[in-house]
Amino acid sequence: MNIHSVLSDRVYQALSFLVNLPINVSLKIHPSTKSEYGDYQIDGVMDIAKKFGMSSLCLARKLVDTLDLNGIAYKIDVISPGFINIFLDPNWLSQCLICVLSSSRLNIVTVIPKKTIVVDYSSPNIAKEMHVGHIRSTIIGDAFVRICEFLGYHVVRSNHVGDWGTQFGMLIAYLESIKIDLNKKITLSQLEIFYRFARRKYDQDPYFSKRARDCVVRLQNGDSRCLKIWNNLVKLSMLENQKIYDRLNITLNLTHSMGESTYNSMLPEIVKDLKKKGLALENKGAIVIFLDNFKNKRGKPMGVIIQKKDGAYLYSSTDIACIKYRCEILNAYKIVYYIDSRQHQYLKQIWSIAQKAGYVHNCILEHHTFGMVLGKNGKPFKTRSGATIKLTVLLNEAIKRARKLILNKKPNISKKKLDILSEVVGIGSIKYFELSKNRIINYIFDWDQILSFHGNTALYIQYAYTRIMSVLKKSYKIFKQHSFKNKIKLTTKNEKQLAVHLLQFEEVILFVYQNGTPHVLCSYLYNLSVLFSVFYEKFPIFYEENEELRISRVLLLSLISKTLKQGLNLLGIKTVNEM
Ligand code: ARG
């Protein structure tokens, strides 16, 4: 159900009677900005009139005369110099609401035929604990994945973990040098310390750095001893990361791990092919691609190295192979990368190479960039001592704070309920805070704003949901005792506002899919909760005396609860029935 598409079909149909379409015209049909402008307004008639040398008021009037919104709108106003305001018919809205309510997926469209979207997200580097720097890609990427799947796309989650390259050479060389017994359990934090030592040794000891580089080449050539150590490191890291994904209610699992190493066997062929196509050249022993469309600091074509002098491949070589794999083997219709904005230029170069090489076939490439997480001081969010903040620590803190908050409100809550609730609220709040910010800008991590009952927060919406659920629980009997009358009556302005808002759910989901902007869905759910709260405080529901109205309001509440739950679910946020 989509008010926008119903209106736009009819409006364009009417317009095509009046002027010779298609030309380069578009009308903007959108929810009205003020209630006196009706429910939807049409802008852009003036531009069209200008193109045809007509008076805009005259064209707007003719459009309204031709426009058939019988049974959909009860009034259409024309405002000088050519704005059109549409007032939707409450009866039509109420029929639409019943339709939506009786559908298990709230009557939201699905794409046919199923197309494949590859989503590259989370992608931490192996041998290090996940930290706050991974939170954005992981959480926003996962919400996007859920939305794509809900719309019917076939989604390939591609966790492009950094499991290849120089750092593994270092680590393997170091572990060999200290003769570590890999049959004994080592933890990820120990591994991270080893990595730090290895890095220091690499920078200071030329003999060690040579060994580390040899290890990279050995690894890339399939040396069994190196591979064995490497396998252990990857397994250990991914099992640790999985714990974070599970706690965060992220849909990634071990089968989605398609790290840089996945593409290793393709690399020699790719380099050969790029040379053959005249794209890659030998330059001071390395293999380089010079791109005319990107300039370096001296204004010369930018060089992208794809193979080093010693034969080792790079992050870039892997990404080129990866595009080929996603297009040719996975048959991707679209590839979406959730990577921070600092890699934008790099990605564009890789895409450009893949396109020139003919590896991209009818495939849309999108980079959904995001900014940084900052501390209250406006600098990158770190611990007091300046270290990166581990996700485990951050999640523990969220749950601890949620616990305190809940105990404050409900000192007598049982331990079991408290455990469940602090998890749902703590994790939900962190995720929601992340998702509610426009991803392209930096945001400030602030616990007071994250865990608040006021404003655009998870708690506000989760709490509104529990209020609805408690009314619905009481009302269950109403449905049992009386014949179920399928009618939602929109008797007040608030009910009508709620109706229009509820029927905009599909529009919002499609917008978020198109733009990869979950914050728009957050605002939608928040506004729905606000509309509900206002209505709930003003009008009786369960205690409404008129039976028909009582049932109607309960039905409306039921749809609000379903929409909130579905919306939060698409964001990967859980709900509870009571708080
Ligand atoms: N592991 C990389 C990093 O931590 C992110 C990988 C993003 N995906 C990609 N296809 N390059 O920066």
XYZ file of C-alpha atoms and ligand atoms in Angstrom:
591
model
C 0.000 0.000 0.000
C 1.509 3.268 -1.097
C -0.428 6.546 -1.146
C 2.321 8.205 -3.136
C 2.200 5.713 -5.982
C -1.618 5.696 -6.100
C -1.627 9.488 -6.393
C 1.266 9.670 -8.781
C -0.279 7.148 -11.220
C -3.474 9.170 -11.386
C -1.775 12.556 -11.551
C 0.523 11.570 -14.419
C -2.382 9.962 -16.235
C -4.315 13.233 -15.996
C -1.302 15.292 -16.977
C -0.712 13.215 -20.085
C -4.211 14.156 -21.290
C -3.339 17.819 -21.019
C 0.202 18.112 -22.286
C 2.346 16.087 -24.550
C 4.345 13.860 -22.215
C 7.001 12.627 -21.984
C 9.210 15.603 -21.745
C 11.710 16.406 -19.174
C 9.162 17.123 -16.446
C 8.518 15.879 -13.007
C 6.000 16.775 -10.376
C 6.778 16.502 -6.715
C 3.983 14.677 -4.922
C 4.666 14.543 -1.221
C 3.057 14.603 2.229
C 1.852 18.105 3.035
C 4.030 20.314 5.147
C 1.067 21.912 6.973
C -2.337 20.491 7.829
C -4.153 23.305 5.984
C -2.454 22.087 2.802
C -4.300 18.778 3.091
C -2.603 15.400 3.326
C -0.535 15.426 0.126
C 0.565 18.290 -2.054
C 1.697 18.550 -5.641
C 4.501 20.950 -6.500
C 6.076 21.607 -9.876
C 3.035 22.550 -11.988
C 4.624 25.980 -12.469
C 7.713 24.506 -14.146
C 5.613 22.480 -16.564
C 3.363 25.422 -17.410
C 6.453 27.493 -18.141
C 7.798 24.837 -20.526
C 4.513 24.855 -22.463
C 4.047 28.605 -22.263
C 0.825 28.243 -20.266
C -0.468 30.006 -17.174
C 0.372 27.840 -14.178
C -2.899 28.542 -12.380
C -4.797 27.553 -15.493
C -2.812 24.307 -15.889
C -3.280 23.448 -12.202
C -7.056 23.967 -12.513
C -7.251 21.864 -15.675
C -5.176 19.150 -14.010
C -7.538 19.053 -11.046
C -10.559 18.908 -13.374
C -9.083 15.954 -15.231
C -7.688 14.211 -12.188
C -9.830 11.288 -11.109
C -9.500 10.824 -7.355
C -13.039 9.674 -6.825
C -13.320 7.764 -3.605
C -9.711 8.622 -2.729
C -9.854 12.330 -1.973
C -12.825 14.344 -0.766
C -11.340 17.703 -1.714
C -8.609 19.024 -4.016
C -7.588 22.678 -3.687
C -5.674 24.799 -6.156
C -3.619 27.570 -4.628
C -2.152 30.390 -6.691
C 0.191 30.330 -8.560
C -0.237 26.565 -9.119
C 0.034 24.445 -6.002
C -2.380 21.556 -5.554
C -3.488 20.268 -2.147
C -5.132 16.882 -1.754
C -7.412 16.027 1.178
C -7.710 12.241 1.463
C -11.066 10.646 2.098
C -11.251 9.050 5.566
C -13.334 6.172 4.191
C -10.669 5.326 1.653
C -7.957 5.586 4.307
C -9.899 3.310 6.577
C -10.341 0.659 3.863
C -6.623 0.830 3.129
C -5.826 0.404 6.822
C -7.910 -2.763 7.028
C -6.127 -4.112 3.955
C -2.754 -3.449 5.541
C -3.830 -4.859 8.884
C -4.965 -8.118 7.359
C -1.667 -8.692 5.548
C 1.145 -10.433 7.393
C 3.720 -8.171 5.709
C 1.608 -5.050 6.049
C 0.884 -5.121 2.347
C 4.376 -4.024 1.376
C 5.517 -4.704 -2.196
C 8.065 -7.343 -3.077
C 10.423 -7.323 -6.037
C 9.848 -9.856 -8.768
C 11.975 -11.426 -10.184
C 14.376 -11.917 -7.324
C 17.570 -10.001 -7.982
C 20.840 -10.432 -6.130
C 22.303 -7.639 -4.039
C 25.736 -8.114 -2.535
C 26.252 -6.110 0.635
C 29.854 -5.647 1.736
C 29.733 -4.743 5.419
C 31.277 -5.059 8.859
C 34.580 -6.344 7.402
C 36.895 -6.096 10.420
C 40.529 -7.069 10.196
C 41.490 -10.446 11.601
C 43.677 -10.838 14.679
C 42.310 -7.724 16.337
C 39.298 -7.298 18.554
C 36.380 -5.451 17.010
C 36.265 -1.846 18.156
C 34.064 1.209 17.908
C 35.336 1.854 14.383
C 33.382 -1.180 13.191
C 30.085 -0.235 14.725
C 28.785 1.893 11.868
C 29.403 -0.466 8.980
C 28.133 -3.428 10.998
C 24.919 -1.873 12.304
C 23.885 0.212 9.299
C 24.897 -2.499 6.844
C 22.811 -5.055 8.700
C 19.726 -2.827 8.747
C 20.124 -2.336 4.992
C 20.416 -6.078 4.467
C 17.233 -6.701 6.445
C 15.364 -4.103 4.385
C 16.561 -5.570 1.080
C 15.493 -9.037 2.159
C 12.127 -7.798 3.350
C 11.577 -6.278 -0.088
C 12.293 -9.667 -1.637
C 15.849 -9.267 -2.882
C 18.249 -12.153 -2.693
C 20.984 -10.774 -0.470
C 24.539 -12.037 -0.293
C 26.100 -10.811 2.925
C 29.750 -10.362 2.234
C 31.866 -9.844 5.303
C 35.065 -8.749 3.553
C 37.302 -9.451 6.517
C 40.907 -8.348 6.315
C 42.470 -11.808 6.486
C 45.297 -11.384 3.992
C 48.334 -9.190 3.448
C 51.484 -7.918 5.147
C 50.102 -7.982 8.662
C 49.702 -11.769 8.478
C 53.238 -12.165 7.284
C 54.317 -10.220 10.353
C 52.150 -12.183 12.687
C 53.082 -15.594 11.289
C 56.795 -14.727 11.328
C 56.438 -13.551 14.917
C 54.504 -16.609 16.094
C 57.101 -18.836 14.413
C 59.914 -16.918 16.118
C 58.441 -17.389 19.590
C 57.631 -21.012 18.730
C 54.033 -20.728 19.826
C 52.070 -23.922 20.293
C 48.862 -23.322 18.388
C 47.236 -26.370 19.903
C 47.055 -24.406 23.139
C 44.212 -21.944 23.366
C 45.153 -18.322 22.786
C 42.706 -15.485 23.096
C 42.070 -12.706 20.654
C 43.400 -10.101 23.054
C 46.653 -12.100 23.371
C 46.820 -12.262 19.615
C 46.388 -8.534 19.441
C 49.363 -8.086 21.784
C 51.459 -10.444 19.635
C 50.469 -8.393 16.636
C 51.651 -5.218 18.321
C 55.010 -6.814 19.154
C 55.278 -8.122 15.620
C 54.588 -4.697 14.176
C 57.261 -3.103 16.386
C 59.784 -5.752 15.420
C 58.881 -5.292 11.763
C 59.629 -1.580 11.965
C 62.886 -2.013 13.874
C 64.475 -5.236 12.676
C 65.272 -5.457 8.935
C 65.985 -9.174 9.197
C 62.542 -9.770 10.709
C 60.792 -7.532 8.211
C 62.340 -9.504 5.359
C 61.088 -12.736 6.964
C 57.633 -11.245 7.404
C 57.456 -10.255 3.750
C 58.627 -13.735 2.739
C 55.830 -15.155 4.866
C 53.266 -13.110 2.926
C 54.531 -14.527 -0.340
C 54.698 -18.051 1.130
C 51.143 -17.678 2.375
C 49.879 -16.382 -0.934
C 51.592 -19.302 -2.680
C 49.875 -21.813 -0.429
C 52.759 -22.864 1.849
C 51.190 -25.450 4.151
C 52.885 -24.402 7.408
C 51.942 -20.754 6.917
C 48.423 -21.731 5.932
C 48.017 -23.815 9.064
C 48.967 -20.951 11.363
C 46.886 -18.537 9.346
C 43.838 -20.810 9.492
C 44.077 -20.909 13.246
C 44.253 -17.125 13.490
C 41.255 -16.630 11.245
C 39.159 -19.197 13.059
C 39.974 -17.764 16.439
C 39.140 -14.213 15.369
C 35.940 -15.069 13.575
C 34.606 -17.037 16.524
C 35.247 -14.026 18.762
C 33.631 -11.652 16.269
C 30.637 -13.932 16.036
C 30.003 -13.408 19.743
C 29.773 -9.671 19.086
C 27.439 -10.165 16.115
C 25.163 -12.383 18.194
C 25.043 -9.940 21.072
C 24.318 -7.099 18.671
C 21.575 -9.081 16.922
C 23.459 -8.801 13.644
C 22.446 -11.366 11.020
C 26.027 -12.182 9.977
C 27.315 -15.691 10.633
C 30.494 -17.598 9.832
C 29.248 -18.576 6.378
C 29.095 -14.916 5.388
C 32.775 -14.431 5.952
C 34.206 -13.840 2.474
C 37.514 -12.323 3.409
C 40.240 -10.967 1.190
C 41.775 -14.465 0.999
C 38.691 -15.760 -0.843
C 39.932 -14.154 -4.027
C 43.584 -15.192 -3.742
C 43.463 -17.891 -6.387
C 42.036 -15.406 -8.905
C 44.846 -12.880 -8.535
C 47.551 -14.215 -10.931
C 44.961 -14.478 -13.718
C 43.622 -10.997 -13.010
C 47.062 -9.411 -13.148
C 47.809 -11.296 -16.374
C 44.504 -10.180 -17.850
C 44.983 -6.544 -16.859
C 48.434 -6.597 -18.475
C 47.053 -8.216 -21.608
C 44.361 -5.559 -21.866
C 47.068 -2.905 -21.698
C 45.757 -1.516 -18.412
C 48.563 -2.696 -16.119
C 52.234 -1.907 -16.714
C 55.497 -2.803 -15.082
C 56.885 0.161 -13.185
C 60.084 -0.086 -11.141
C 59.495 -3.804 -10.712
C 55.906 -3.448 -9.493
C 52.734 -3.836 -11.563
C 50.804 -0.574 -11.711
C 47.651 0.746 -13.352
C 47.690 4.430 -14.237
C 44.297 6.075 -14.267
C 43.794 9.146 -16.419
C 40.564 10.012 -14.676
C 42.328 10.335 -11.288
C 45.210 12.718 -10.800
C 47.977 12.490 -8.227
C 49.375 15.464 -6.283
C 51.546 16.481 -9.243
C 48.571 16.459 -11.598
C 49.757 13.249 -13.291
C 47.584 10.108 -13.794
C 47.238 8.316 -10.475
C 48.985 4.963 -10.163
C 47.322 2.046 -8.379
C 49.763 -0.749 -7.505
C 48.256 -4.205 -7.944
C 51.353 -6.336 -7.399
C 54.485 -5.484 -5.456
C 58.083 -6.039 -6.546
C 58.319 -9.176 -4.418
C 55.244 -10.645 -6.102
C 52.848 -9.961 -3.188
C 49.331 -8.800 -4.016
C 47.532 -5.972 -2.267
C 44.192 -4.867 -0.848
C 43.495 -3.287 -4.251
C 44.206 -6.450 -6.276
C 41.785 -8.332 -4.057
C 39.051 -5.743 -4.455
C 39.325 -5.859 -8.253
C 39.038 -9.661 -8.244
C 36.204 -9.398 -5.770
C 34.114 -7.243 -8.133
C 34.673 -9.732 -10.953
C 33.602 -12.567 -8.665
C 30.508 -10.741 -7.475
C 29.432 -9.847 -11.004
C 30.311 -13.051 -12.812
C 29.836 -15.764 -10.223
C 27.265 -14.226 -7.887
C 25.450 -12.498 -10.741
C 25.008 -9.332 -8.699
C 22.456 -6.790 -9.800
C 23.858 -4.360 -7.270
C 26.889 -4.241 -4.970
C 26.657 -1.976 -1.947
C 29.744 -1.174 0.125
C 29.378 0.069 3.695
C 32.859 1.489 4.164
C 33.873 4.749 5.811
C 34.178 7.843 3.663
C 37.984 7.858 3.751
C 38.025 4.958 1.295
C 35.741 6.657 -1.231
C 38.456 7.732 -3.656
C 40.095 4.298 -3.400
C 36.824 2.517 -4.206
C 36.170 4.747 -7.194
C 39.586 3.848 -8.569
C 38.950 0.147 -8.112
C 35.543 0.435 -9.798
C 37.071 2.356 -12.627
C 39.706 -0.365 -13.174
C 37.092 -3.138 -12.991
C 34.894 -1.271 -15.462
C 37.744 -0.670 -17.914
C 38.670 -4.338 -17.691
C 35.084 -5.320 -18.520
C 34.436 -7.095 -15.218
C 31.284 -5.126 -14.387
C 28.261 -6.352 -16.308
C 25.004 -4.433 -15.834
C 25.746 -4.045 -12.187
C 25.113 -1.002 -10.029
C 27.967 -0.107 -7.689
C 27.157 1.985 -4.630
C 29.331 3.217 -1.823
C 27.255 4.040 1.238
C 29.787 6.137 3.068
C 29.688 7.113 6.696
C 31.479 9.511 8.987
C 33.243 8.932 12.282
C 32.108 8.322 15.839
C 33.385 11.187 17.980
C 33.755 11.649 21.715
C 32.215 14.592 23.570
C 35.447 16.514 22.927
C 34.731 16.370 19.196
C 37.739 14.098 18.582
C 37.598 10.399 17.525
C 35.914 8.430 20.305
C 38.678 6.803 22.399
C 39.375 5.745 25.966
C 40.893 8.320 28.305
C 44.331 6.915 27.657
C 43.758 7.327 23.928
C 43.217 3.648 23.090
C 40.478 2.425 20.756
C 37.274 1.359 22.496
C 36.563 -2.356 22.142
C 33.033 -3.302 21.218
C 32.816 -5.835 24.054
C 33.506 -3.056 26.543
C 30.992 -0.736 24.893
C 28.227 -3.348 24.884
C 28.864 -4.295 28.508
C 28.634 -0.639 29.452
C 25.351 -0.200 27.527
C 23.777 -3.127 29.330
C 25.083 -1.948 32.700
C 23.616 1.510 32.177
C 20.298 0.134 30.913
C 20.130 -2.050 34.014
C 20.598 0.903 36.318
C 17.966 2.908 34.487
C 15.401 0.097 34.652
C 16.096 -0.601 38.331
C 15.499 3.068 39.056
C 12.049 2.872 37.492
C 11.168 -0.620 38.722
C 13.072 -1.523 41.877
C 11.078 -4.718 42.384
C 11.603 -6.238 38.959
C 12.650 -9.907 38.961
C 16.247 -10.720 38.098
C 15.215 -12.722 35.042
C 13.112 -9.875 33.632
C 15.835 -7.364 34.420
C 18.406 -9.416 32.519
C 16.234 -9.655 29.423
C 15.123 -6.053 29.539
C 18.562 -4.531 30.043
C 19.844 -6.493 27.063
C 16.953 -5.433 24.804
C 17.143 -1.811 25.931
C 20.938 -1.482 26.170
C 21.746 -3.044 22.807
C 18.664 -1.544 21.145
C 19.644 1.924 22.318
C 23.188 1.759 20.977
C 21.956 0.449 17.641
C 19.147 2.955 17.380
C 21.416 5.882 18.211
C 23.729 4.810 15.427
C 20.896 4.257 12.959
C 19.049 7.453 13.769
C 21.966 9.645 12.663
C 22.376 10.571 9.038
C 25.208 8.203 8.176
C 27.218 10.610 6.051
C 28.113 12.866 8.960
C 30.165 12.312 12.109
C 28.243 11.945 15.349
C 29.049 12.386 19.008
C 28.708 9.336 21.217
C 26.785 10.475 24.272
C 25.408 7.987 26.807
C 22.840 10.451 28.158
C 21.274 10.835 24.754
C 21.562 7.146 23.895
C 19.686 5.910 26.944
C 16.903 8.399 27.326
C 13.129 8.064 27.526
C 12.792 11.401 25.758
C 13.273 12.295 22.135
C 14.176 10.203 19.144
C 15.544 7.171 21.009
C 15.016 3.420 21.050
C 13.632 3.640 24.570
C 10.946 6.117 23.591
C 9.702 3.815 20.841
C 10.156 0.572 22.783
C 8.229 2.133 25.654
C 5.411 3.370 23.395
C 5.217 -0.177 22.053
C 4.759 -1.634 25.532
C 1.971 0.857 26.268
C 0.125 -0.279 23.161
C 0.692 -3.923 24.014
C -0.801 -3.449 27.446
C -3.984 -1.944 25.964
C -4.146 -4.733 23.405
C -3.740 -7.339 26.106
C -6.698 -5.916 28.003
C -8.720 -5.611 24.805
C -8.230 -9.187 23.798
C -11.537 -9.958 25.476
C -13.353 -7.382 23.364
C -12.600 -9.438 20.317
C -13.578 -12.654 22.009
C -16.921 -11.384 23.237
C -18.100 -9.399 20.242
C -18.362 -10.155 16.601
C -15.280 -8.836 14.875
C -16.315 -5.735 12.986
C -13.663 -4.876 10.464
C -14.005 -1.169 10.494
C -11.622 1.571 11.461
C -13.451 4.854 11.946
C -11.336 7.957 11.686
C -13.400 10.309 13.810
C -10.753 12.703 15.097
C -7.956 14.675 13.481
C -5.449 12.584 15.449
C -6.830 9.312 14.117
C -6.680 10.604 10.593
C -3.089 11.751 11.065
C -2.224 8.332 12.403
C -3.936 6.692 9.445
C -2.019 8.702 6.850
C 1.234 8.130 8.714
C 0.652 4.374 8.955
C -0.042 4.189 5.233
C 3.308 5.870 4.501
C 5.309 2.924 5.816
C 5.977 1.450 2.384
C 7.048 4.804 0.960
C 9.556 5.142 3.765
C 10.952 1.644 3.381
C 11.412 2.116 -0.355
C 13.137 5.436 0.244
C 15.498 3.876 2.781
C 16.267 1.058 0.351
C 16.999 3.518 -2.478
C 19.238 5.738 -0.397
C 20.614 3.433 2.273
C 19.465 5.858 4.968
C 17.957 4.025 7.956
C 17.723 7.315 9.867
C 14.644 8.094 7.770
C 12.970 4.930 9.060
C 13.980 5.915 12.616
C 12.320 9.319 12.260
C 9.241 7.656 10.824
C 8.931 5.260 13.781
C 9.626 8.018 16.253
C 6.937 10.236 14.713
C 4.503 7.347 14.733
C 5.185 6.848 18.444
C 4.658 10.561 19.096
C 1.347 10.559 17.187
C 0.282 7.527 19.173
C 1.230 9.090 22.530
C -0.700 12.264 21.760
C -3.737 10.258 20.716
C -3.496 7.943 23.704
C -3.332 10.799 26.160
C -6.259 12.616 24.579
C -8.791 9.886 23.853
C -10.098 6.786 25.594
C -9.440 3.484 23.873
C -10.260 0.534 26.064
C -12.633 2.732 28.094
C -14.361 4.268 25.084
C -18.099 3.781 25.617
C -19.198 3.523 22.025
C -18.500 -0.066 21.139
C -17.851 0.466 17.449
C -15.390 3.220 18.206
C -13.717 1.160 20.900
C -13.130 -1.688 18.459
C -11.977 0.723 15.787
C -9.404 2.270 18.112
C -8.139 -1.084 19.236
C -7.708 -2.060 15.575
C -5.814 1.143 14.934
C -3.554 0.452 17.901
C -3.010 -3.049 16.680
C -1.769 -1.714 13.352
C 0.478 0.810 15.089
C 2.030 -1.965 17.155
C 2.601 -4.137 14.095
C 4.182 -1.258 12.212
C 6.463 -0.351 15.108
C 7.527 -3.951 15.585
C 8.135 -4.516 11.890
C 10.020 -1.222 11.605
C 12.245 -1.944 14.591
C 12.786 -5.447 13.314
C 14.054 -4.046 10.004
C 16.514 -2.013 12.033
C 17.567 -5.095 13.987
C 16.080 -3.815 17.236
C 14.068 -6.007 19.580
C 10.832 -5.178 21.367
C 9.341 -6.425 24.625
C 5.662 -6.528 25.559
C 6.110 -4.953 28.951
C 8.626 -2.760 30.673
N 38.882 -4.455 6.205
C 38.766 -3.155 5.657
C 39.126 -2.114 6.711
O 39.103 -2.422 7.896
C 37.383 -2.853 5.139
C 36.990 -3.680 3.955
C 35.884 -3.052 3.186
N 35.503 -3.792 2.001
C 36.178 -3.840 0.862
N 35.687 -4.546 -0.143
N 37.305 -3.191 0.677
O 39.402 -0.990 6.344
